[in-house]
mmCIF file of C-alpha atoms and ligand atoms in Angstrom:
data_model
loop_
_atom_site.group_PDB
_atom_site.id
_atom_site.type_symbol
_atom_site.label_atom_id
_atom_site.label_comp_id
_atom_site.label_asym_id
_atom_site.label_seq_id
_atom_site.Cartn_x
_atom_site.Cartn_y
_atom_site.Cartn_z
ATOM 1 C CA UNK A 1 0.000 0.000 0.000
ATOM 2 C CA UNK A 2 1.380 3.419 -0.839
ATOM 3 C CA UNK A 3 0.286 6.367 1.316
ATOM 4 C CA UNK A 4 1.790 10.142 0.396
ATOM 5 C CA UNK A 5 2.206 12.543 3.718
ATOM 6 C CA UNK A 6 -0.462 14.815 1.755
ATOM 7 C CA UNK A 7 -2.849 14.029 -0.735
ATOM 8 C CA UNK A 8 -4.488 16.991 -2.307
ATOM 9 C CA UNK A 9 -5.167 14.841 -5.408
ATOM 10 C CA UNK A 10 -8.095 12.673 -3.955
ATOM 11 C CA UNK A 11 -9.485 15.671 -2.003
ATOM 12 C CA UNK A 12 -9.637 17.797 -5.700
ATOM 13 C CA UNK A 13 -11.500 14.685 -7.254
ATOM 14 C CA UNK A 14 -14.324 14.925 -4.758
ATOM 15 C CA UNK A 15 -15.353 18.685 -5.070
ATOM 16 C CA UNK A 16 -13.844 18.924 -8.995
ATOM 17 C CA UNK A 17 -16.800 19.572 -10.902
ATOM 18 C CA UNK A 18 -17.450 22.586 -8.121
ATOM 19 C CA UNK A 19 -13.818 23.244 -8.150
ATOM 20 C CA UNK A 20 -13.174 23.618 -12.033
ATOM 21 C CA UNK A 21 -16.310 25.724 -12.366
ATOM 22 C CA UNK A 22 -15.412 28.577 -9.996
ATOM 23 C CA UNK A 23 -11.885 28.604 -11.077
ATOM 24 C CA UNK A 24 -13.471 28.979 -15.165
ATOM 25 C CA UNK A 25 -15.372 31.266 -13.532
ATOM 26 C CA UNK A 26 -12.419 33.699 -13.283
ATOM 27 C CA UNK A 27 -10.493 32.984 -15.832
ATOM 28 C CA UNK A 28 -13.729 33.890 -17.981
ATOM 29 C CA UNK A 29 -14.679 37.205 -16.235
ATOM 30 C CA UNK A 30 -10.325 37.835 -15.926
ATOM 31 C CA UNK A 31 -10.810 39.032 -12.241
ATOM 32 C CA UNK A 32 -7.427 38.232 -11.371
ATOM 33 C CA UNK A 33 -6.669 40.295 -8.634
ATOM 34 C CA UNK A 34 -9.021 41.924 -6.045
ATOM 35 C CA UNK A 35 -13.058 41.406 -7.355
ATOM 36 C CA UNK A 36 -15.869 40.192 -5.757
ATOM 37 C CA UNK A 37 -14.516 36.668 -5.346
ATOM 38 C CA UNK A 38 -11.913 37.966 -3.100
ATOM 39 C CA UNK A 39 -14.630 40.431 -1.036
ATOM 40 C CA UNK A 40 -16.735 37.708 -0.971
ATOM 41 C CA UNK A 41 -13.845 35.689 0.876
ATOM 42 C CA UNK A 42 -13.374 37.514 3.475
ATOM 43 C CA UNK A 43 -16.679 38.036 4.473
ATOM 44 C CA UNK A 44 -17.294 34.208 4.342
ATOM 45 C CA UNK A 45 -14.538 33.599 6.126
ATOM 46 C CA UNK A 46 -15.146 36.062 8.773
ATOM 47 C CA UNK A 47 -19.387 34.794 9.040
ATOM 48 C CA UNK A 48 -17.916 31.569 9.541
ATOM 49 C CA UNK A 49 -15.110 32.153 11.824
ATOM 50 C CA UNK A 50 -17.335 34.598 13.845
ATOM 51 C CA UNK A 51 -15.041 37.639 13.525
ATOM 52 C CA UNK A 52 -15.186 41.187 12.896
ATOM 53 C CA UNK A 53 -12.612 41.538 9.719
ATOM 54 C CA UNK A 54 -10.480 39.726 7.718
ATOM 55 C CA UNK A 55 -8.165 41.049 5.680
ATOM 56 C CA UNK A 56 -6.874 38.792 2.812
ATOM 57 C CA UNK A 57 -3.372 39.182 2.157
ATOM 58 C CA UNK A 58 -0.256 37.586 -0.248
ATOM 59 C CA UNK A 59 0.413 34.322 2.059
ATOM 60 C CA UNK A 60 0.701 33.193 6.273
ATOM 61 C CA UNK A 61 3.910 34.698 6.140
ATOM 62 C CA UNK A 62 2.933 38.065 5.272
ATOM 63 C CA UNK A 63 0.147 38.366 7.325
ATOM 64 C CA UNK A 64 2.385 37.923 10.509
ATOM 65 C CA UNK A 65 4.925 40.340 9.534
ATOM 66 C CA UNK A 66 2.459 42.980 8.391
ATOM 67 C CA UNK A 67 0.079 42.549 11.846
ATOM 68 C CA UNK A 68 3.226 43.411 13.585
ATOM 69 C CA UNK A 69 4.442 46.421 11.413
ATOM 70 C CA UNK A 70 1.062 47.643 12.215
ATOM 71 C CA UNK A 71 0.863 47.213 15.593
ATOM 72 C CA UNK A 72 4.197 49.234 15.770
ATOM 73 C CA UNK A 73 6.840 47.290 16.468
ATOM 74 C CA UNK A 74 10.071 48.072 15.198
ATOM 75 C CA UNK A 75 13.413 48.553 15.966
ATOM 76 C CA UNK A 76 15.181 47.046 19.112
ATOM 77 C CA UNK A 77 11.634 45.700 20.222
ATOM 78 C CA UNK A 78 11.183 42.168 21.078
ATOM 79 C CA UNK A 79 9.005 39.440 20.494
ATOM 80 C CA UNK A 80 8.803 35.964 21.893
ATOM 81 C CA UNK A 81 7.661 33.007 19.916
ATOM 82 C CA UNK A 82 8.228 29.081 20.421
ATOM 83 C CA UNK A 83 11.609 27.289 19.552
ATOM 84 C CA UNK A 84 9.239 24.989 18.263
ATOM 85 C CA UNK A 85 8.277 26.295 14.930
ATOM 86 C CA UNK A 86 8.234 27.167 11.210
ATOM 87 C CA UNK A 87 10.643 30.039 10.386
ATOM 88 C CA UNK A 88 7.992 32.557 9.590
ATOM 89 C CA UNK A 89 7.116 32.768 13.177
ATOM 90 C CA UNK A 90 11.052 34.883 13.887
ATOM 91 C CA UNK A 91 11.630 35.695 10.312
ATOM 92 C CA UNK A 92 8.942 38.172 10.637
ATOM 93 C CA UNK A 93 9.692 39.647 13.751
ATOM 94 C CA UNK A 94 13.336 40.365 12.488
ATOM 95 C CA UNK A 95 11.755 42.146 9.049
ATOM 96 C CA UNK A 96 9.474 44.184 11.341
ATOM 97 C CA UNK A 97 13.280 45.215 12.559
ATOM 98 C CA UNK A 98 12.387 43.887 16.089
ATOM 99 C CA UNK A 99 14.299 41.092 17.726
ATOM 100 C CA UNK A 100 12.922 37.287 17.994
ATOM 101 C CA UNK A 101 13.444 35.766 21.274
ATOM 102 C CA UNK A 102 12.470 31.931 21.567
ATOM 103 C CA UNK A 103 10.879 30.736 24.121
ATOM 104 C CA UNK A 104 11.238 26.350 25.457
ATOM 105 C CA UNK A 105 8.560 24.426 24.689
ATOM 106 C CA UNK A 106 5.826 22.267 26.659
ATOM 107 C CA UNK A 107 7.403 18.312 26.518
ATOM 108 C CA UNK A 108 3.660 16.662 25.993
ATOM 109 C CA UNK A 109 1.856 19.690 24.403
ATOM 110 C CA UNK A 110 4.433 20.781 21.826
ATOM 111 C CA UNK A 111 3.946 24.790 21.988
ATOM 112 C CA UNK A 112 4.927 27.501 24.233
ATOM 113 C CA UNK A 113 5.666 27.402 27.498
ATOM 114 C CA UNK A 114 3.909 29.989 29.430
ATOM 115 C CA UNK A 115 5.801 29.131 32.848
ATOM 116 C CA UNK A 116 9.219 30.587 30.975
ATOM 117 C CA UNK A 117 7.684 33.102 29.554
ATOM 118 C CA UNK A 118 8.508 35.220 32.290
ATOM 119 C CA UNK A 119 12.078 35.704 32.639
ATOM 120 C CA UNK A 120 12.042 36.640 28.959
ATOM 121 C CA UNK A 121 10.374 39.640 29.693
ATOM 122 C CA UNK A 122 12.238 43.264 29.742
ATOM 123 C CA UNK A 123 11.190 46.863 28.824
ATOM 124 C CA UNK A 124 11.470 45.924 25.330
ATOM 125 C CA UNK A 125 9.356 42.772 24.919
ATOM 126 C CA UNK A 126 6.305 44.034 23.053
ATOM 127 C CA UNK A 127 4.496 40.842 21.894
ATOM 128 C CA UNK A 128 3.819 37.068 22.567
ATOM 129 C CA UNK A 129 3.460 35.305 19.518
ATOM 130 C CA UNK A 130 2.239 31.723 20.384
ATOM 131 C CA UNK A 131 1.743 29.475 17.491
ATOM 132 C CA UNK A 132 -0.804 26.521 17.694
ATOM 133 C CA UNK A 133 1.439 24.197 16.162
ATOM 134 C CA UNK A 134 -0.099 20.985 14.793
ATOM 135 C CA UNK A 135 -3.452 22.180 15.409
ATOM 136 C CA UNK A 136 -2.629 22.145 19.178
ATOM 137 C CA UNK A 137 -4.051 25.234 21.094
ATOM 138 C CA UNK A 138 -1.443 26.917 23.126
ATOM 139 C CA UNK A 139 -1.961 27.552 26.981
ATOM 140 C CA UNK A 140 -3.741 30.550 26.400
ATOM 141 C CA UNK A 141 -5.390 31.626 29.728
ATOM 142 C CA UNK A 142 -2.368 31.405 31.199
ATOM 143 C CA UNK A 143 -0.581 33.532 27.995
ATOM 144 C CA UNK A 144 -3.184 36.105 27.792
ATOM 145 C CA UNK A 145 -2.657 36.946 31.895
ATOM 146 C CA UNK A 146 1.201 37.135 31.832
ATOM 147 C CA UNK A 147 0.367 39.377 28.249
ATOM 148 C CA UNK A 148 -2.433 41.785 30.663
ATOM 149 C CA UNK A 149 0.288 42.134 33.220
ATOM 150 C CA UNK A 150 2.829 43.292 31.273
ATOM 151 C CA UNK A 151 0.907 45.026 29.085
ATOM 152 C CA UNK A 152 1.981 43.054 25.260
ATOM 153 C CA UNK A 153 0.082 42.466 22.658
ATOM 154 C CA UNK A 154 -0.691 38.701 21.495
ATOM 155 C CA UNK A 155 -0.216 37.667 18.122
ATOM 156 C CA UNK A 156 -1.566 33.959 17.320
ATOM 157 C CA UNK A 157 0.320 32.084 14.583
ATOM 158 C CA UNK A 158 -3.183 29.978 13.328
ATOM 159 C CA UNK A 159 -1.510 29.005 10.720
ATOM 160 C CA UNK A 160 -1.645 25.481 11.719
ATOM 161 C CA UNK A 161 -4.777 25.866 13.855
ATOM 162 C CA UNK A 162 -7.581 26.422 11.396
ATOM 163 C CA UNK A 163 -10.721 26.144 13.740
ATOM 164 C CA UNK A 164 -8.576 25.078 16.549
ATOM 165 C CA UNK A 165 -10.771 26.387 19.803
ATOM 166 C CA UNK A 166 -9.351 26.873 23.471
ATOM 167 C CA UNK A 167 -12.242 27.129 25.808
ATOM 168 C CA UNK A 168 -14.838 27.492 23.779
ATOM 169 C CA UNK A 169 -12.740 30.682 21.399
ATOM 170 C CA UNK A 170 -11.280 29.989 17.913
ATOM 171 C CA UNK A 171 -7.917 30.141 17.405
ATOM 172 C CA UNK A 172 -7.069 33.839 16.984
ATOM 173 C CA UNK A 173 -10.123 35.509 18.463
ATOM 174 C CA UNK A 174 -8.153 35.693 21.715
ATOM 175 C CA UNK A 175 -5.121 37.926 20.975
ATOM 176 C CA UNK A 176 -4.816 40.946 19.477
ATOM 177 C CA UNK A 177 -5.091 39.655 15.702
ATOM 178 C CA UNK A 178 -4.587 36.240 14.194
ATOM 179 C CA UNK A 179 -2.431 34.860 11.287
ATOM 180 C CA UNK A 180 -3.474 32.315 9.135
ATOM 181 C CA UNK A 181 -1.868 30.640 5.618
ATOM 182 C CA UNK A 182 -3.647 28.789 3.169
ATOM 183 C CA UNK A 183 -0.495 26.954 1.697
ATOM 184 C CA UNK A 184 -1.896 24.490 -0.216
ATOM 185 C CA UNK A 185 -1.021 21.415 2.581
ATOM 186 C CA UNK A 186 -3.006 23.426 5.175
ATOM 187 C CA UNK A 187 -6.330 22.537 7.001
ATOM 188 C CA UNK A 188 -7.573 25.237 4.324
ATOM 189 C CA UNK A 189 -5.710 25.375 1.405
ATOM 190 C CA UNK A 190 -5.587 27.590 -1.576
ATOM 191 C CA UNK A 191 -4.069 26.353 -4.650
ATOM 192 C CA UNK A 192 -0.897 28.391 -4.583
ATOM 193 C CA UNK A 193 -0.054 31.021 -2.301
ATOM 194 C CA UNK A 194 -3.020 32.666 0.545
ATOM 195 C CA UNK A 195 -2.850 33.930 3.838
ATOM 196 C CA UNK A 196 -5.144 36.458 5.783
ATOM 197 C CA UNK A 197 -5.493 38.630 9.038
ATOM 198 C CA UNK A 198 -8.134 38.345 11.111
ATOM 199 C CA UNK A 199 -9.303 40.790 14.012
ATOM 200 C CA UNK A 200 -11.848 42.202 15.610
ATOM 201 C CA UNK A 201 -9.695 45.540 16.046
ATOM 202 C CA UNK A 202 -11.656 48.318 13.332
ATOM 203 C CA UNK A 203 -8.086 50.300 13.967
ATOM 204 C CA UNK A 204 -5.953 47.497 13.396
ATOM 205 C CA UNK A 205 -8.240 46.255 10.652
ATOM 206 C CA UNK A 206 -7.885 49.426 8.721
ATOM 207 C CA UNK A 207 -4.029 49.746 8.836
ATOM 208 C CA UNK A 208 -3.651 46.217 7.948
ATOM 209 C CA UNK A 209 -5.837 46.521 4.538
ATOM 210 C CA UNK A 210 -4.287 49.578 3.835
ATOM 211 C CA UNK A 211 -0.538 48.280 4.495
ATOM 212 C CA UNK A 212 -0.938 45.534 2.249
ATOM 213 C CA UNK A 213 -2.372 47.207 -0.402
ATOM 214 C CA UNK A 214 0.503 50.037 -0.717
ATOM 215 C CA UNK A 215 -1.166 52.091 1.360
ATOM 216 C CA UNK A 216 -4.167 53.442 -0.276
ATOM 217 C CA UNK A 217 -7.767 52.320 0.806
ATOM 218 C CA UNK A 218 -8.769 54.121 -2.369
ATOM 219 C CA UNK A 219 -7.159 53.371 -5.352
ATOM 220 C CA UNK A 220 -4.069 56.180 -5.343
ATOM 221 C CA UNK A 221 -4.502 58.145 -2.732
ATOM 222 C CA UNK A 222 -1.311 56.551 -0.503
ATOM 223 C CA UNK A 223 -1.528 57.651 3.004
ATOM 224 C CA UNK A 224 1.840 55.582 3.908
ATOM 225 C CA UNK A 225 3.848 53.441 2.067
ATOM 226 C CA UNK A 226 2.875 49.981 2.218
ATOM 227 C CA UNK A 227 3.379 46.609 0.725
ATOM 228 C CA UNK A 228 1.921 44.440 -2.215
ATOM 229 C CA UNK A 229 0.006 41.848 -0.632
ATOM 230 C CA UNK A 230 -2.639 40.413 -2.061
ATOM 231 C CA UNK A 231 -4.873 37.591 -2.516
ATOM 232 C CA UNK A 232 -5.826 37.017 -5.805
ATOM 233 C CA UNK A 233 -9.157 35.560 -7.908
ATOM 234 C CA UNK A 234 -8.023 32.534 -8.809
ATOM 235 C CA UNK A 235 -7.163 31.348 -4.995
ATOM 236 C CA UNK A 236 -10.060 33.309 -3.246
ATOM 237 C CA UNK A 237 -12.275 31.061 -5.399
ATOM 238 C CA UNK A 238 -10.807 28.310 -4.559
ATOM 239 C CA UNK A 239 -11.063 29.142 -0.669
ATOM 240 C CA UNK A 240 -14.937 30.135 -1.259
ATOM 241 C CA UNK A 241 -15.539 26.511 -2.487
ATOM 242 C CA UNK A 242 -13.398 24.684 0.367
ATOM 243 C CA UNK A 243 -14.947 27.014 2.865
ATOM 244 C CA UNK A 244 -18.039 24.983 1.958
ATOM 245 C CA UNK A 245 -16.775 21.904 3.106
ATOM 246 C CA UNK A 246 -13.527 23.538 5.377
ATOM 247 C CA UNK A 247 -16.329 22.231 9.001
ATOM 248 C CA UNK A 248 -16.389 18.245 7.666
ATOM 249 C CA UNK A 249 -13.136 18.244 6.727
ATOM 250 C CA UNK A 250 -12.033 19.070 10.088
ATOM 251 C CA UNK A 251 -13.854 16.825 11.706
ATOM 252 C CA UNK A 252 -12.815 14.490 9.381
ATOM 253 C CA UNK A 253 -9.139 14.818 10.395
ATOM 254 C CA UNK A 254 -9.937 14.763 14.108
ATOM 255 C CA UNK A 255 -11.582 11.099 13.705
ATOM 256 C CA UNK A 256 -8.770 10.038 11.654
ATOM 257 C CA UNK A 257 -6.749 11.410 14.568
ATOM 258 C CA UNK A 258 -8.655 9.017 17.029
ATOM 259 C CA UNK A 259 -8.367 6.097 14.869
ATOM 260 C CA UNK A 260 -4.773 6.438 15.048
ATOM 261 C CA UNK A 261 -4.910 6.723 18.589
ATOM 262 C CA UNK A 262 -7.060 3.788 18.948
ATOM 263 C CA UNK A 263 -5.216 1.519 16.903
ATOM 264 C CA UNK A 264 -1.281 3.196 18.135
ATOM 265 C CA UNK A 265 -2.052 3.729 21.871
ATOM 266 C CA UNK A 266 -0.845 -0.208 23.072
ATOM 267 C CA UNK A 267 3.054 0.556 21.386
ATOM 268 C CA UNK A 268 5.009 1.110 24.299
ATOM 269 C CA UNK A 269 7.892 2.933 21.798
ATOM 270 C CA UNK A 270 5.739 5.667 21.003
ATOM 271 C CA UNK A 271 4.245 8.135 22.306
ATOM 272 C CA UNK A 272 0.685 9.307 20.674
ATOM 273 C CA UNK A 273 -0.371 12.907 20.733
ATOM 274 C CA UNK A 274 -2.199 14.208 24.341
ATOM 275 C CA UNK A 275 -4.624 16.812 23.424
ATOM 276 C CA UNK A 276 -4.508 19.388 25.973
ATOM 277 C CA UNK A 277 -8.373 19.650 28.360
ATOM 278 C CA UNK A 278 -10.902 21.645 27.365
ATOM 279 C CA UNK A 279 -9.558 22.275 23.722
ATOM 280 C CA UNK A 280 -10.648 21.409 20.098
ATOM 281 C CA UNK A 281 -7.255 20.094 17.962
ATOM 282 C CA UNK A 282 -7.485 20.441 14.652
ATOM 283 C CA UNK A 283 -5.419 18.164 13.773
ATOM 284 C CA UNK A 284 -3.081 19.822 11.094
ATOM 285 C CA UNK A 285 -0.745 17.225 12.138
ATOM 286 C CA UNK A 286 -0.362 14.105 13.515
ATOM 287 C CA UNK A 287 2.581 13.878 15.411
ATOM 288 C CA UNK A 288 4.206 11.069 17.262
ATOM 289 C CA UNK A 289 7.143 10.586 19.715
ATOM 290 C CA UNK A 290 9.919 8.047 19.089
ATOM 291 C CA UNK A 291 13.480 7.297 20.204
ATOM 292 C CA UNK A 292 14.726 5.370 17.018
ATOM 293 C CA UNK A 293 12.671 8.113 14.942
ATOM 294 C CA UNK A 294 14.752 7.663 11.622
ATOM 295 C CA UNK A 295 14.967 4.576 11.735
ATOM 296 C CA UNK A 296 11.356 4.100 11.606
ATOM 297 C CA UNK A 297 10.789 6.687 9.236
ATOM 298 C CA UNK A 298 13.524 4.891 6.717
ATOM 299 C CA UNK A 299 11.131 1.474 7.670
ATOM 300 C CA UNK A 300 7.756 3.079 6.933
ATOM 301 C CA UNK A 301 9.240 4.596 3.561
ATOM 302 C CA UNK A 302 10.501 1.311 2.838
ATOM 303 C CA UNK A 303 6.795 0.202 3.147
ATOM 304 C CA UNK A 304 4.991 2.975 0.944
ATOM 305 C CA UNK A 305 4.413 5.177 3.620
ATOM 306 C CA UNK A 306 5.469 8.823 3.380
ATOM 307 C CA UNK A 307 6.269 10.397 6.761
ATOM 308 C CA UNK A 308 7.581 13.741 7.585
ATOM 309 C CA UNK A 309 9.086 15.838 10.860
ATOM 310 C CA UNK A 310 7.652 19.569 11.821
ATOM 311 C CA UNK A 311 10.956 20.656 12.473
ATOM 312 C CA UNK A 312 14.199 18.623 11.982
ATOM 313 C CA UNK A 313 15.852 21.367 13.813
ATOM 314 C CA UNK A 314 14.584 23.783 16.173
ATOM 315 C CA UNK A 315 14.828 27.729 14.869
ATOM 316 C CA UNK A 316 17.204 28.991 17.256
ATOM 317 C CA UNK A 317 19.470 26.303 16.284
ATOM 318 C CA UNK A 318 19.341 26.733 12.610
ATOM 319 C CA UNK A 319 22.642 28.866 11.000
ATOM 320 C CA UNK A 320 19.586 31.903 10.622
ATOM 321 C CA UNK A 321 20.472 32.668 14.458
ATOM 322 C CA UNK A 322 23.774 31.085 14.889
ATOM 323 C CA UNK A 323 24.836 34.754 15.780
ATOM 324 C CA UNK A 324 22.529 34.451 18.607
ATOM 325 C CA UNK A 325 24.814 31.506 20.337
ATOM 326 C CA UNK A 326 22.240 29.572 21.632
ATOM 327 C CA UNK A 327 22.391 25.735 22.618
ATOM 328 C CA UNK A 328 21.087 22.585 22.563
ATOM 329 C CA UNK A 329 20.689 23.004 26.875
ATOM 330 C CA UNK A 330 18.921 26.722 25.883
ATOM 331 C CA UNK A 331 15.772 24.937 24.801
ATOM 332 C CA UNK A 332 15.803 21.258 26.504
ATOM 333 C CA UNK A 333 12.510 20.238 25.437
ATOM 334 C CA UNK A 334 12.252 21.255 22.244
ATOM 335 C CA UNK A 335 15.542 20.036 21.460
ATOM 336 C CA UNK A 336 14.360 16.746 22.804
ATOM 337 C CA UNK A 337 11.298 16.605 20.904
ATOM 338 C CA UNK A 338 13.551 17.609 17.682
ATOM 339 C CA UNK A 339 14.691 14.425 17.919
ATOM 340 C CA UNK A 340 11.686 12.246 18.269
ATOM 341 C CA UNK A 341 8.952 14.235 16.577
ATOM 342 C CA UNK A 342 7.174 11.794 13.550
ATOM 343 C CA UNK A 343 3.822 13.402 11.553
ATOM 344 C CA UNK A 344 2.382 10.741 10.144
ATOM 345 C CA UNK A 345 0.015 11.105 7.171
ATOM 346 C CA UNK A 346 -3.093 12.851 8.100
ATOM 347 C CA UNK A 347 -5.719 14.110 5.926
ATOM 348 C CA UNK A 348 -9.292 14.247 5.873
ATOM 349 C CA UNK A 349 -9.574 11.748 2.795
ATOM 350 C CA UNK A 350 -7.019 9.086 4.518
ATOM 351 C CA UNK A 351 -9.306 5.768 4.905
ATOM 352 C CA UNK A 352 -9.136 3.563 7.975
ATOM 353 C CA UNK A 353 -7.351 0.931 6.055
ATOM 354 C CA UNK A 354 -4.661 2.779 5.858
ATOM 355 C CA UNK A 355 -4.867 4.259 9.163
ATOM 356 C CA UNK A 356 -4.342 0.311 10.082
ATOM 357 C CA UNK A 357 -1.927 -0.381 8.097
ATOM 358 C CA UNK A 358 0.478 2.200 8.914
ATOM 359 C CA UNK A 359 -0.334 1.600 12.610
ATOM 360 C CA UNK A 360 0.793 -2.364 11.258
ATOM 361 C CA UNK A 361 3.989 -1.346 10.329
ATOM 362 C CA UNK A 362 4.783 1.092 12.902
ATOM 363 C CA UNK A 363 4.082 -2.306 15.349
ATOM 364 C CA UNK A 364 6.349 -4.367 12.496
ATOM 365 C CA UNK A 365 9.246 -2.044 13.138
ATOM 366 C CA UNK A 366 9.347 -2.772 16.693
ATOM 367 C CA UNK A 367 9.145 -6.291 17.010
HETATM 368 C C1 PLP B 1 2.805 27.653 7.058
HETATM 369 C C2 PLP B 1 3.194 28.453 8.248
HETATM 370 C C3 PLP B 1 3.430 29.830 8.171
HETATM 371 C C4 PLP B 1 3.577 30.585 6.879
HETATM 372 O O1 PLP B 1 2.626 30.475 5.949
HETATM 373 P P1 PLP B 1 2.938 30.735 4.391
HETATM 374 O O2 PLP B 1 1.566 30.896 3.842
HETATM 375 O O3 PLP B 1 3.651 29.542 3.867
HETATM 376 O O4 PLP B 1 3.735 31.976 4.283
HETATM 377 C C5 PLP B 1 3.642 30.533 9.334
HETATM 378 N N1 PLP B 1 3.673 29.923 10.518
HETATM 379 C C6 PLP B 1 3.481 28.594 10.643
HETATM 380 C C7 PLP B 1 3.505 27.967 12.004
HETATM 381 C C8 PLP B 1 3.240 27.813 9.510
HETATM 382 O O5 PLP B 1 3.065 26.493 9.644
#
């Protein structure tokens, strides 16, 4: 049996008809960039995520860097975010021109850990930026009280956490603003390159739109200088159809995630995923914990099954911040988990077969 990490084919077969349409739809009408398909975007996606305004922007990437600009932080400012993550999360902060400073990770939970949060803290810390990685909320009662008391914003990196909820609150209705991407391999995927803010800030809102479009609100009349970030026709219709479906598909990977569980939980050499109380997971990822980690993934590959690790090395170890000097003992759990973290194929189209059978070889392996 083969089974690829992603499969976008199989999830494009079952909506093509609906797919092919809207997309013909714009190449007909050549609305390539802005037009109502994009409007219409963002007010779906804000009716269905329950917020105020979204602002559709270039990619997930973007939408970080320009929520910060916005928010006005700048030079020799600091921001923390996880050690645990995808380079946008401190690429961003350094184009901003303020400094990233990573913060250890929680061993079972995989994000931010608000209890050394703390000690990070100085006169020129002017954001947490947690990022729901996996799907997994972040500790965010306990991040939004440390934020209150020193008086920083909260930026939430969703772009893993599409639908994610912590107590009851979507991912990104809590802080400040939120950050998503709709890279193709994401819970909501565009077909090329989407991100988008969302808020319920009108302030905030406004700069944002009016960064990202160089500026002007109003076709040339520039109050700043801004950026060229947009989403364009082609993708927004493709998000307006997935939207459709964006609720079951969810749900879709969080039952494949129990299946897993159910059928992985009685192998002693691994560790499942723990799903922290009183949260929704959305199950971007499914990650497991091994020692021999490689060596599995070179024995599932070896079986047809495609397996991948969210990171191979944490960011303040990569040579991007090797002028920062950090080390392996700087960030003990995330550089432990660096070494055992598996994802395993998850998607909302994968069929319990499968499920089974790469739960059979993971047992295989180990016997
Ligand atoms: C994918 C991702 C991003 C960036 O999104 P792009 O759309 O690829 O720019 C940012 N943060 C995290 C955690 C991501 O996984």
């Amino acid at each position: 049996m083969k089974i690829p990490f992603v499969d976008l084919k199989s999830q494009y077969e079952s909506i093509k008809p609906e797919m092919d349409n809207a997309i013909n739809r714009i190449i007909s009408n050549t609305a390539f960039i802005g037009g109502n398909e994009v409007s219409e975007f963002e007010e779906n996606f804000s009716k269905k995520y329950g917020v105020k305004h979204c602002i559709s922007v270039g990619n997930g990437t973007d939408s970080l860097y320009i929520i910060m600009k916005m928010l006005g932080i700048g030079n020799g400012d600091e921001v923390i975010t996880p050690a645990n993550s995808w380079i946008s999360s401190s690429e961003t902060i350094s184009q901003a021109g303020a400094n990233p400073v990573f913060v250890d990770i929680e061993p079972e939970y995989y994000t931010m850990d608000p209890d050394k949060l703390e000690s990070l803290i100085n006169e020129n810390t002017k954001a947490i930026m947690p990022v729901h990685l996996y799907g997994q909320m972040c500790d965010m009662d306990h991040i939004m009280a440390i934020a209150k008391k020193h008086n920083l914003f909260v930026i939430e990196d969703c772009a893993q956490s599409h639908f994610s909820e912590f107590n009851n609150q979507r991912a990104g209705l809590i802080g400040i603003a939120g950050s998503f991407s709709f890279y193709p391999g994401k819970n909501l995927g565009a077909y090329g390159d989407a991100g988008a803010i969302i808020t319920n800030d009108d302030e905030l809102a406004e700069k944002c739109r009016m960064y990202a479009r160089h500026g002007a609100l109003v076709k040339h009349e520039h109050k700043m200088e801004g950026i060229n970030s947009r989403l364009d026709g082609i993708q927004a219709a493709v998000l307006n159809v997935k939207l459709k479906h964006i609720l079951k598909w969810t749900d879709d990977r969080i039952n494949n995630a129990s299946k897993y569980d159910l059928h992985l939980r009685d192998i002693e050499e691994i560790r499942i995923p723990k799903i922290r109380p009183n949260t929704k997971h959305s199950f971007h990822l499914y990650v497991i914990r091994a020692e021999k980690r490689d060596k599995l993934a070179d024995f599932l590959n070896e079986n047809g099954i495609q397996t991948s690790v969210h990171y191979p090395t944490i960011l303040p170890l990569l040579p991007a911040y090797n002028h920062l000097g950090f080390s392996e003992k700087d960030f003990s759990n995330s550089f432990e988990a660096q070494n055992e973290i598996l994802s395993l194929p998850l998607y909302p189209e994968l069929q319990e077969e499968q499920i089974k059978y790469v739960a059979e070889k993971i047992c295989d392996f180990f016997k």
